[in-house]
Coordinates of C-alpha atoms and ligand atoms in Angstrom, one line a residue:
M23 CA -37.7 3.7 117.6
A24 CA -40.9 4.9 116.0
A25 CA -43.4 2.7 114.4
Q26 CA -44.0 3.1 110.7
T27 CA -46.5 1.8 108.2
V28 CA -45.5 -0.7 105.5
A29 CA -46.5 1.7 102.7
D30 CA -44.7 4.7 104.2
Y31 CA -41.6 2.6 104.7
L32 CA -41.6 1.3 101.2
L33 CA -41.9 4.8 99.8
Q34 CA -39.2 6.1 102.1
Q35 CA -36.8 3.3 101.2
L36 CA -37.5 3.7 97.5
Q37 CA -36.6 7.3 97.7
A38 CA -33.5 6.5 99.7
A39 CA -32.4 4.1 97.0
G40 CA -32.7 6.8 94.3
V41 CA -36.3 6.5 93.0
D42 CA -38.0 9.9 92.6
H43 CA -40.6 8.8 90.1
V44 CA -42.9 5.8 89.9
F45 CA -44.4 4.8 86.6
G46 CA -47.7 3.0 86.2
V47 CA -51.5 2.8 85.8
P48 CA -53.7 2.6 88.9
G49 CA -56.3 0.0 89.7
D50 CA -58.4 -0.8 92.7
Y51 CA -55.9 -3.2 94.3
V52 CA -53.2 -0.6 94.2
L53 CA -55.3 2.6 94.6
G54 CA -54.5 2.9 98.3
F55 CA -50.8 2.8 97.5
Y56 CA -51.3 5.4 94.8
D57 CA -53.0 7.6 97.4
K58 CA -49.9 7.4 99.6
L59 CA -47.6 7.9 96.6
A60 CA -49.5 11.1 95.7
A61 CA -49.0 12.4 99.2
S62 CA -45.3 11.5 99.3
P63 CA -42.3 13.4 97.8
L64 CA -42.2 10.8 95.0
R65 CA -44.0 11.6 91.8
H66 CA -46.3 9.3 89.9
I67 CA -45.9 9.3 86.1
G68 CA -49.1 7.9 84.5
T69 CA -48.7 6.1 81.2
T70 CA -51.1 4.8 78.6
R71 CA -50.3 1.1 79.4
E72 CA -48.5 -0.9 82.0
D73 CA -45.9 -2.4 79.7
T74 CA -44.9 1.1 78.6
A75 CA -44.7 2.0 82.3
A76 CA -42.3 -0.9 82.8
F77 CA -40.2 0.1 79.8
A78 CA -40.1 3.6 81.1
A79 CA -39.0 2.4 84.6
D80 CA -36.3 0.3 82.8
G81 CA -35.0 3.4 80.9
Y82 CA -35.1 5.4 84.2
A83 CA -33.2 2.6 86.0
R84 CA -30.5 2.6 83.3
C85 CA -30.0 6.3 83.9
R86 CA -30.4 6.5 87.7
G87 CA -29.3 3.1 88.9
I88 CA -32.9 2.1 90.0
G89 CA -36.5 2.6 88.7
A90 CA -40.0 1.6 89.8
V91 CA -43.3 0.7 88.4
A92 CA -46.6 0.3 90.4
V93 CA -49.5 -1.7 89.0
T94 CA -52.7 -3.4 89.9
Y95 CA -53.1 -7.1 90.5
G96 CA -53.4 -9.5 87.5
V97 CA -54.3 -7.3 84.6
G98 CA -51.7 -4.7 85.4
A99 CA -49.0 -7.0 86.7
L100 CA -49.3 -9.5 83.9
N101 CA -49.0 -6.6 81.4
V102 CA -45.5 -5.8 82.6
V103 CA -44.2 -9.4 82.3
N104 CA -42.5 -8.9 79.0
A105 CA -40.9 -5.6 79.9
I106 CA -39.7 -7.0 83.2
A107 CA -38.3 -10.2 81.6
G108 CA -36.4 -7.8 79.3
A109 CA -35.1 -5.8 82.3
H110 CA -34.0 -9.1 83.8
A111 CA -32.3 -10.3 80.7
E112 CA -30.6 -6.9 80.3
S113 CA -29.7 -6.4 84.0
S114 CA -31.8 -3.4 84.7
P115 CA -32.9 -2.9 88.3
V116 CA -36.6 -2.2 88.2
V117 CA -38.7 -2.5 91.3
V118 CA -42.2 -3.9 90.5
I119 CA -44.8 -3.0 93.0
S120 CA -48.1 -4.8 92.6
G121 CA -51.2 -4.3 94.6
A122 CA -53.2 -7.4 95.5
P123 CA -56.4 -8.4 97.2
G124 CA -56.1 -7.9 101.0
V125 CA -54.9 -10.7 103.3
A126 CA -58.3 -10.9 104.9
E127 CA -60.0 -10.9 101.4
Q128 CA -57.9 -13.8 100.3
R129 CA -58.6 -16.0 103.3
K130 CA -61.9 -17.3 102.1
D131 CA -60.6 -18.0 98.6
P132 CA -63.3 -15.9 96.9
L133 CA -63.7 -15.5 93.1
I134 CA -62.9 -11.8 92.8
H135 CA -62.0 -9.8 89.7
H136 CA -58.5 -9.9 88.1
R137 CA -57.9 -13.3 89.7
F138 CA -56.5 -15.9 87.3
G139 CA -55.6 -18.9 89.6
P140 CA -54.3 -19.4 93.1
F141 CA -53.4 -16.2 94.7
S142 CA -49.7 -17.3 94.8
F143 CA -49.5 -17.6 91.0
Q144 CA -48.5 -14.0 90.3
R145 CA -45.6 -14.1 92.7
E146 CA -44.5 -17.4 91.2
I147 CA -44.4 -15.8 87.7
F148 CA -42.4 -12.9 88.9
D149 CA -40.0 -15.1 90.9
R150 CA -38.7 -16.4 87.6
I151 CA -37.9 -13.0 86.1
T152 CA -36.7 -11.1 89.1
C153 CA -33.7 -11.6 91.5
A154 CA -35.8 -11.3 94.6
S155 CA -39.5 -11.1 95.5
A156 CA -41.7 -10.8 98.5
I157 CA -45.4 -10.6 99.5
L158 CA -45.7 -7.9 102.2
D159 CA -48.4 -9.7 104.1
D160 CA -46.9 -9.8 107.5
P161 CA -45.6 -6.8 109.5
L162 CA -43.0 -9.1 111.2
T163 CA -41.2 -9.7 107.9
A164 CA -42.4 -6.9 105.6
F165 CA -39.8 -4.3 106.6
R166 CA -36.9 -6.7 106.3
D167 CA -38.3 -7.9 102.9
I168 CA -38.4 -4.4 101.6
D169 CA -34.8 -3.9 102.5
R170 CA -33.7 -7.3 101.2
C171 CA -35.4 -6.8 97.8
L172 CA -34.1 -3.2 97.3
Q173 CA -30.6 -4.3 98.2
S174 CA -30.8 -7.2 95.8
A175 CA -32.0 -5.0 93.0
R176 CA -28.9 -2.9 93.4
Q177 CA -26.5 -5.7 94.1
C178 CA -27.6 -7.9 91.2
S179 CA -28.7 -5.0 88.9
K180 CA -31.9 -7.0 88.2
P181 CA -35.6 -6.4 88.8
V182 CA -37.4 -7.3 92.0
Y183 CA -41.0 -7.9 92.9
L184 CA -43.0 -6.6 95.9
E185 CA -46.6 -7.6 96.3
L186 CA -48.6 -5.4 98.6
P187 CA -52.0 -6.7 99.7
R188 CA -54.3 -3.7 99.9
D189 CA -55.2 -4.2 103.6
Q190 CA -51.5 -4.1 104.6
L191 CA -50.7 -0.5 103.7
D192 CA -51.3 0.9 107.1
V193 CA -50.1 -2.0 109.2
E194 CA -47.4 -0.8 111.5
G195 CA -44.1 -2.3 112.5
F196 CA -40.6 -1.4 113.6
P197 CA -38.1 -1.3 110.8
I198 CA -34.5 -2.1 111.7
P199 CA -32.6 -1.0 108.5
V200 CA -29.2 -2.7 108.2
P201 CA -26.6 -0.9 106.1
A202 CA -26.7 -2.5 102.7
A203 CA -23.6 -4.2 101.4
I204 CA -24.0 -3.5 97.7
H205 CA -20.7 -5.0 96.6
Q206 CA -19.1 -8.4 97.3
D207 CA -15.4 -8.6 97.9
S208 CA -13.0 -10.5 95.6
D209 CA -10.8 -13.3 96.8
P210 CA -7.6 -11.3 97.4
G211 CA -5.2 -14.1 96.3
A212 CA -7.1 -14.8 93.1
L213 CA -7.3 -11.1 92.3
T214 CA -3.5 -10.6 92.7
E215 CA -2.7 -13.6 90.5
A216 CA -5.2 -12.5 87.8
I217 CA -3.8 -9.0 87.8
D218 CA -0.2 -10.4 87.6
E219 CA -1.0 -12.6 84.7
T220 CA -2.9 -9.8 82.9
L221 CA 0.0 -7.4 83.4
R222 CA 2.5 -9.9 82.1
R223 CA 0.4 -10.5 79.0
L224 CA -0.2 -6.9 78.3
H225 CA 3.5 -6.1 78.8
A226 CA 4.4 -8.6 76.1
A227 CA 1.7 -7.4 73.7
A228 CA 2.3 -5.2 70.7
M229 CA -1.3 -4.5 69.8
P230 CA -3.6 -4.9 72.7
V231 CA -7.2 -3.9 72.5
I232 CA -10.0 -3.5 75.1
L233 CA -13.5 -4.7 74.3
A234 CA -15.9 -3.1 76.7
G235 CA -19.4 -4.5 77.4
V236 CA -22.7 -3.9 79.1
E237 CA -21.6 -4.9 82.6
I238 CA -19.4 -1.8 82.7
H239 CA -22.6 0.2 82.5
R240 CA -24.7 -1.9 84.8
R241 CA -22.0 -1.9 87.5
G242 CA -21.3 1.9 87.1
L243 CA -17.7 1.3 86.2
Q244 CA -17.3 3.8 83.3
D245 CA -14.9 6.0 85.2
S246 CA -12.6 3.1 86.0
L247 CA -12.7 2.0 82.4
S248 CA -11.8 5.5 81.0
R249 CA -8.9 5.8 83.4
L250 CA -7.7 2.3 82.4
V251 CA -7.8 3.3 78.7
L252 CA -5.9 6.5 79.3
N253 CA -3.4 5.1 81.8
A254 CA -2.6 2.1 79.6
C255 CA -3.0 3.9 76.2
I256 CA -4.9 0.9 74.8
P257 CA -7.6 1.6 72.2
V258 CA -11.1 0.5 73.1
A259 CA -14.1 -1.0 71.2
A260 CA -17.6 -1.6 72.6
T261 CA -20.1 -4.4 72.1
L262 CA -23.6 -3.4 70.8
T263 CA -25.2 -4.2 74.2
G264 CA -22.4 -2.1 75.8
K265 CA -22.5 0.6 73.2
S266 CA -21.6 4.0 74.7
V267 CA -19.9 2.7 77.9
V268 CA -17.1 4.9 76.6
G269 CA -17.6 8.2 74.9
E270 CA -17.6 7.5 71.2
R271 CA -15.9 10.6 70.0
H272 CA -12.6 10.0 71.7
A273 CA -9.5 9.2 69.7
A274 CA -9.1 5.9 71.6
Y275 CA -12.5 4.6 70.4
L276 CA -12.5 2.0 67.7
G277 CA -16.3 1.6 67.2
V278 CA -18.8 -1.1 67.9
Y279 CA -17.4 -4.6 67.4
E280 CA -20.1 -7.0 66.3
G281 CA -18.3 -9.7 64.3
A282 CA -19.2 -9.4 60.6
M283 CA -21.8 -6.7 61.3
G284 CA -19.4 -4.1 62.6
S285 CA -17.1 -2.0 60.3
D286 CA -14.1 -3.6 58.8
F287 CA -11.9 -1.1 60.6
T288 CA -13.2 -2.2 64.0
R289 CA -13.2 -5.8 63.2
E290 CA -9.6 -5.9 62.0
R291 CA -8.4 -4.1 65.1
V292 CA -10.3 -6.3 67.5
E293 CA -9.7 -9.7 65.8
G294 CA -6.1 -8.7 65.0
A295 CA -5.3 -7.8 68.6
D296 CA -2.5 -9.9 70.2
V297 CA -4.2 -9.5 73.6
L298 CA -7.9 -8.8 73.7
L299 CA -9.0 -7.6 77.1
M300 CA -12.8 -8.2 77.3
L301 CA -14.2 -6.3 80.2
G302 CA -17.8 -7.0 81.2
A303 CA -18.7 -8.1 77.7
T304 CA -21.2 -10.8 77.1
V305 CA -20.9 -13.4 74.4
N306 CA -24.4 -13.6 73.0
D307 CA -25.6 -13.8 69.4
V308 CA -26.2 -10.0 69.1
D309 CA -22.7 -9.0 70.4
T310 CA -21.0 -11.5 68.2
G311 CA -22.9 -10.5 65.0
I312 CA -24.9 -13.7 65.0
F313 CA -21.8 -15.7 66.0
T314 CA -19.7 -14.3 63.1
A315 CA -17.1 -13.0 65.6
Q316 CA -13.7 -14.7 65.3
L317 CA -11.9 -14.3 68.6
D318 CA -8.9 -16.5 69.4
P319 CA -9.4 -17.8 72.9
A320 CA -5.6 -18.0 73.4
R321 CA -5.4 -14.2 73.1
L322 CA -8.4 -13.5 75.4
I323 CA -8.4 -12.1 78.9
H324 CA -12.1 -12.1 79.8
A325 CA -13.2 -10.3 83.0
S326 CA -16.9 -11.0 83.5
Q327 CA -19.0 -9.9 86.5
D328 CA -17.5 -12.4 89.0
Q329 CA -14.6 -14.2 87.4
V330 CA -11.6 -13.7 85.1
T331 CA -10.5 -16.1 82.5
I332 CA -7.1 -15.9 80.8
G333 CA -6.5 -18.5 78.2
H334 CA -7.3 -21.7 80.0
H335 CA -6.8 -20.2 83.5
R336 CA -9.9 -19.3 85.4
Y337 CA -9.9 -17.0 88.5
A338 CA -13.1 -17.4 90.4
D339 CA -14.5 -14.8 92.8
V340 CA -12.7 -11.9 91.1
Y341 CA -15.2 -9.2 90.7
L342 CA -15.1 -6.9 87.7
R343 CA -15.1 -3.8 89.9
D344 CA -12.0 -4.9 91.8
F345 CA -10.2 -6.3 88.7
L346 CA -10.7 -3.0 86.8
A347 CA -9.7 -0.8 89.7
A348 CA -6.5 -2.9 90.4
L349 CA -5.6 -3.0 86.7
R350 CA -6.3 0.7 86.2
D351 CA -3.9 1.5 89.1
S352 CA -1.1 -0.9 88.2
V353 CA -1.0 -0.9 84.4
S354 CA 2.0 0.7 82.7
R355 CA 1.6 2.9 79.8
H356 CA 1.6 1.2 76.5
A357 CA 3.7 2.6 73.6
C358 CA 0.9 2.6 71.1
A359 CA -0.7 5.6 69.4
W360 CA -4.4 6.1 69.1
P361 CA -5.8 4.6 66.0
A362 CA -6.2 6.8 62.9
G363 CA -9.0 6.3 60.4
A364 CA -12.1 6.2 62.5
A365 CA -13.2 9.7 61.3
L366 CA -16.9 10.3 60.7
P367 CA -17.9 10.2 57.1
E368 CA -18.7 13.5 55.4
L369 CA -22.3 14.3 54.6
P370 CA -22.7 15.2 50.9
T371 CA -25.0 18.2 50.2
A372 CA -28.6 17.1 50.1
V373 CA -30.0 16.6 46.6
A374 CA -33.5 17.8 46.1
G375 CA -35.9 15.0 45.2
K376 CA -33.3 12.2 45.8
P377 CA -34.8 9.4 47.9
M378 CA -33.6 9.1 51.5
T379 CA -31.5 6.2 52.5
I380 CA -30.6 4.6 55.9
A381 CA -26.9 5.2 55.3
R382 CA -27.5 8.9 54.7
L383 CA -29.8 9.1 57.7
I384 CA -27.1 7.8 60.0
T385 CA -24.4 10.1 58.5
S386 CA -26.8 13.0 58.9
L387 CA -27.7 12.2 62.6
N388 CA -24.0 11.8 63.4
R389 CA -23.6 15.5 62.4
V390 CA -26.3 16.8 64.6
L391 CA -25.8 14.8 67.7
T392 CA -24.7 16.9 70.6
P393 CA -23.4 16.0 74.1
D394 CA -26.8 17.0 75.6
M395 CA -28.7 14.3 73.6
S396 CA -29.2 10.6 74.4
V397 CA -30.1 8.0 71.7
V398 CA -32.8 5.5 72.6
C399 CA -33.1 2.9 70.0
D400 CA -35.7 0.2 69.2
V401 CA -35.3 -3.2 67.6
G402 CA -35.1 -3.6 63.9
D403 CA -32.8 -2.2 61.3
C404 CA -32.5 1.1 63.2
L405 CA -30.6 -0.9 65.9
F406 CA -28.1 -2.2 63.3
A407 CA -27.9 1.2 61.7
A408 CA -27.1 2.7 65.2
L409 CA -23.9 0.7 65.2
D410 CA -22.4 3.5 63.1
L411 CA -23.7 6.3 65.2
R412 CA -21.2 8.1 67.5
V413 CA -22.8 9.3 70.6
H414 CA -20.8 11.9 72.6
E415 CA -21.0 11.0 76.2
R416 CA -20.9 7.8 78.1
T417 CA -24.1 5.8 78.5
H418 CA -26.0 8.0 76.2
F419 CA -27.2 5.1 74.2
L420 CA -30.0 2.9 75.4
A421 CA -31.6 -0.1 73.7
S422 CA -33.1 -3.5 74.3
A423 CA -30.2 -4.7 72.3
Y424 CA -30.0 -8.2 73.7
Y425 CA -33.6 -9.1 74.7
T426 CA -34.7 -7.2 71.6
S427 CA -38.3 -6.4 72.5
M428 CA -40.0 -4.2 70.0
G429 CA -41.7 -1.3 71.5
F430 CA -38.9 -0.5 74.0
A431 CA -37.7 2.8 72.6
V432 CA -40.5 5.4 72.9
P433 CA -41.4 4.5 76.6
A434 CA -37.8 3.9 77.6
A435 CA -36.9 7.3 76.3
L436 CA -39.8 8.7 78.5
G437 CA -38.1 7.1 81.5
A438 CA -34.7 8.4 80.5
Q439 CA -35.9 12.0 80.0
V440 CA -37.8 12.0 83.3
A441 CA -34.7 10.6 85.0
V442 CA -32.4 13.2 83.4
P443 CA -34.4 16.1 82.0
A444 CA -31.3 17.9 80.6
L445 CA -30.7 15.0 78.2
R446 CA -32.9 15.2 75.1
P447 CA -33.7 11.8 73.6
L448 CA -33.3 11.1 70.0
I449 CA -35.5 8.1 69.5
L450 CA -34.8 5.7 66.6
V451 CA -37.7 3.4 65.9
G452 CA -39.1 1.3 63.0
D453 CA -42.6 1.7 61.7
G454 CA -43.5 -1.7 63.1
A455 CA -42.2 -1.0 66.6
F456 CA -43.7 2.5 66.6
Q457 CA -47.1 0.9 66.0
M458 CA -46.7 -1.1 69.2
T459 CA -45.9 1.7 71.7
G460 CA -45.6 5.0 69.8
T461 CA -48.8 6.3 71.4
E462 CA -46.8 6.7 74.6
L463 CA -45.7 10.0 73.0
S464 CA -48.9 11.2 74.7
T465 CA -47.2 11.2 78.0
F466 CA -44.3 13.2 76.7
T467 CA -46.7 15.9 75.4
R468 CA -48.5 15.8 78.8
L469 CA -45.2 16.5 80.6
G470 CA -43.9 19.0 78.0
L471 CA -40.9 16.8 77.1
D472 CA -39.3 17.1 73.8
P473 CA -37.8 14.0 72.2
V474 CA -37.0 13.9 68.5
V475 CA -38.5 10.7 67.0
I476 CA -37.1 9.3 63.8
V477 CA -39.4 6.6 62.4
F478 CA -37.5 4.4 60.0
N479 CA -40.5 3.7 57.8
N480 CA -39.4 0.8 55.5
H481 CA -43.0 -0.3 55.2
G482 CA -43.1 -3.5 57.3
Y483 CA -41.0 -5.9 59.3
S484 CA -37.7 -5.6 57.3
T485 CA -35.6 -7.5 59.8
E486 CA -38.0 -10.4 59.4
R487 CA -38.0 -10.0 55.6
F488 CA -34.2 -10.6 55.8
I489 CA -34.9 -14.0 57.4
L490 CA -38.0 -15.1 55.5
E491 CA -40.0 -12.9 53.1
G492 CA -43.8 -13.3 53.2
P493 CA -47.1 -11.4 53.4
F494 CA -46.9 -11.6 57.2
N495 CA -44.2 -8.9 57.1
D496 CA -46.5 -6.3 55.6
I497 CA -48.2 -3.9 58.0
A498 CA -50.7 -1.0 57.7
E499 CA -49.2 2.3 56.5
W500 CA -49.8 4.8 59.3
R501 CA -49.5 8.6 58.9
F502 CA -47.1 8.8 61.8
E503 CA -46.5 12.5 61.2
R504 CA -50.1 13.2 62.2
I505 CA -49.9 11.6 65.6
G506 CA -50.1 15.0 67.2
E507 CA -53.8 15.2 66.2
L508 CA -54.3 12.3 68.5
V509 CA -51.9 12.8 71.3
G510 CA -50.8 16.4 70.5
P511 CA -49.0 18.7 70.4
V512 CA -46.3 17.0 68.3
N513 CA -44.5 18.6 65.4
G514 CA -44.8 16.0 62.7
Y515 CA -42.9 15.8 59.4
R516 CA -43.0 13.4 56.4
A517 CA -39.6 13.1 54.7
A518 CA -39.1 11.0 51.6
T519 CA -36.1 12.8 50.1
E520 CA -32.7 14.1 51.2
D521 CA -33.8 17.8 51.2
E522 CA -37.1 17.1 53.0
F523 CA -35.2 15.2 55.7
E524 CA -32.6 17.9 56.2
Q525 CA -35.4 20.5 56.5
A526 CA -37.4 18.3 58.9
L527 CA -34.5 17.4 61.1
G528 CA -33.4 21.0 61.4
D529 CA -36.9 22.1 62.3
A530 CA -37.3 19.3 64.8
L531 CA -34.0 20.1 66.6
Q532 CA -35.1 23.8 66.8
T533 CA -38.4 22.9 68.5
T534 CA -38.3 22.5 72.3
G535 CA -41.0 21.8 74.8
R536 CA -42.9 19.3 72.7
P537 CA -42.0 16.1 70.8
S538 CA -41.1 16.2 67.1
L539 CA -41.5 13.2 64.8
V540 CA -40.0 12.6 61.4
N541 CA -41.6 9.9 59.3
V542 CA -38.7 8.9 57.1
Q543 CA -39.9 7.2 53.9
L544 CA -37.4 4.5 53.1
Q545 CA -37.3 2.0 50.2
T546 CA -38.4 -1.5 51.4
A547 CA -35.2 -2.9 49.9
D548 CA -32.9 -0.4 51.7
A549 CA -30.8 -1.7 54.6
S550 CA -28.4 -0.4 57.1
P551 CA -24.7 -0.6 56.4
A552 CA -24.4 -3.2 59.2
M553 CA -27.1 -5.4 57.7
R554 CA -25.4 -5.1 54.3
R555 CA -22.1 -6.2 55.9
L556 CA -23.7 -9.2 57.4
A557 CA -25.4 -10.1 54.2
R558 CA -22.1 -9.8 52.3
H559 CA -20.4 -12.0 54.9
L560 CA -23.1 -14.6 54.7
G561 CA -22.9 -14.4 50.9
R562 CA -26.6 -13.5 50.4
Q563 CA -29.1 -10.8 49.4
V564 CA -30.2 -8.3 52.0
H565 CA -33.9 -9.3 51.5
G566 CA -35.5 -12.6 50.7
Q567 CA -34.1 -16.1 50.7
P568 CA -30.4 -16.8 50.1
Ligands
TPP14 C1 -42.3 -7.7 70.9 C2 -41.7 -8.3 69.7 N1 -42.4 -9.0 68.8 C3 -41.8 -9.5 67.7 C4 -40.5 -9.4 67.5 C5 -39.9 -10.0 66.3 N2 -39.3 -9.0 65.4 C6 -38.0 -8.6 65.5 S1 -37.7 -7.3 64.4 C7 -39.3 -7.3 63.9 C8 -39.7 -6.3 62.8 C9 -39.6 -4.9 63.3 O1 -40.2 -4.1 62.4 P1 -39.9 -2.5 62.4 O2 -40.0 -2.0 63.8 O3 -40.7 -1.9 61.3 O4 -38.3 -2.5 62.1 P2 -37.6 -3.1 60.7 O5 -37.2 -4.4 61.0 O6 -38.6 -2.9 59.6 O7 -36.4 -2.2 60.5 C10 -40.1 -8.3 64.5 C11 -41.5 -8.5 64.2 C12 -39.8 -8.7 68.5 N3 -38.4 -8.6 68.5 N4 -40.4 -8.1 69.6
MG15 MG1 -40.1 -1.5 59.4

């Protein structure tokens, strides 16, 4: 067996796991690693900040199954904490590689730059927001640690942290890779009983519905789900965090269920189902429309990542993958027809001079979306508006829908387009969120990538206005359409009216090879249909106090 260096082995194993690009900003503690990265088959994608690099790695991981970010010690690593906490909360497997002072340098406990406490602090922080971590400071354990962490990232679909002291890059050792068991096996007895009970309940049901959630995407189970839907002929809705786990233009699709925020059509079907088969769906405040969901536990079959609950029966150690596969293969075809009535609304002809609205914006985007576009959405009313978008293909919708960190969309779309260049991102982002990370468009222009950015410019923090109005929700008015002058070339448009928007959107879609941005001027009081539905349900105005 040949000896290998720690850095070479890390790069080799990253590539073997599916990483072809590493995002990040260099710094002296990680420069040696960057040098090796540049000489390797992997490609470094430089970003304007470390947090955007981590968001990009998250977007990449959601498309490829794993992503990576490499940063310097302290200043760089601490800059990715929010994005990595988000990847942890949203189950996205990002490998964080941080350079660090060398083992020999650390020995005398010196005061050196970027240090912010004991040398162990940084790892302790990342330990809490990753599923595995290691400091690669010993060649006897480093190779095993690399394998263990990469395996954990894929097994748990969560971020992992690898700290690489800068004098350890060229340390040699003898790796003994063990084939990684990515999946755990279900308890066969529990699986059989869970399937039997599920089949009995489905057989007796007149109007069963499937509610599919985010775990289907994170565990790569979309094929099994589609086959189950078609084999059983059961219509399917998705949660917001699971949006697009099924193609949204199929006749079986009911829309996004989000309690009172989702459409009445979707809500009636899901809440009216006599058996609701929840597959990989999470019960958080976002997916339940701020807990306005009304789901009768007696009618629920809930398969989460590692257990199935049917009424009051709980089957432990039954994994979603096995449950779905067994159900898909044993279910008998239901006698139901696909639902009627979920057709896309017509787009009335644009009226010159008529102010643009969010409702029209979504109707208009629904008409131009094609199967070769993904939608990457930020937090704010654009996320609620996106409920009513119908993306074509599976997993073509990415958002920080649960952790809801502003600033996700532009950099995550960078990661998504680097991961899958054939998919053109449509980025939906509020004016506030764009002010946080929109300058990352610079990296798109540098790489000749061509997202279409729609800025929902409602002049401030509308989502916060909904909760509590105040001067703190006002922000500076930026001329977003002129961002190309700073980070160029970007085709920028300002659209206040229906005709201006149609014209700008048409032009943007025609332009390839560079980003396009439409600064859509919206009334401050405008709100997405979903936000209006929630307000109606809560019996209050869209903006301001009840
Ligand atoms: C990083 C971060 N900071 C603060 C918040 C709290 N927050 C949620 S929505 C929102 C306003 C977003 O403004 P904008 O992007 O303009 O979207 P809008 O709500 O106006 O549609 C804020 C400040 C957050 N989610 N993330
Ligand atoms: Mg706004």
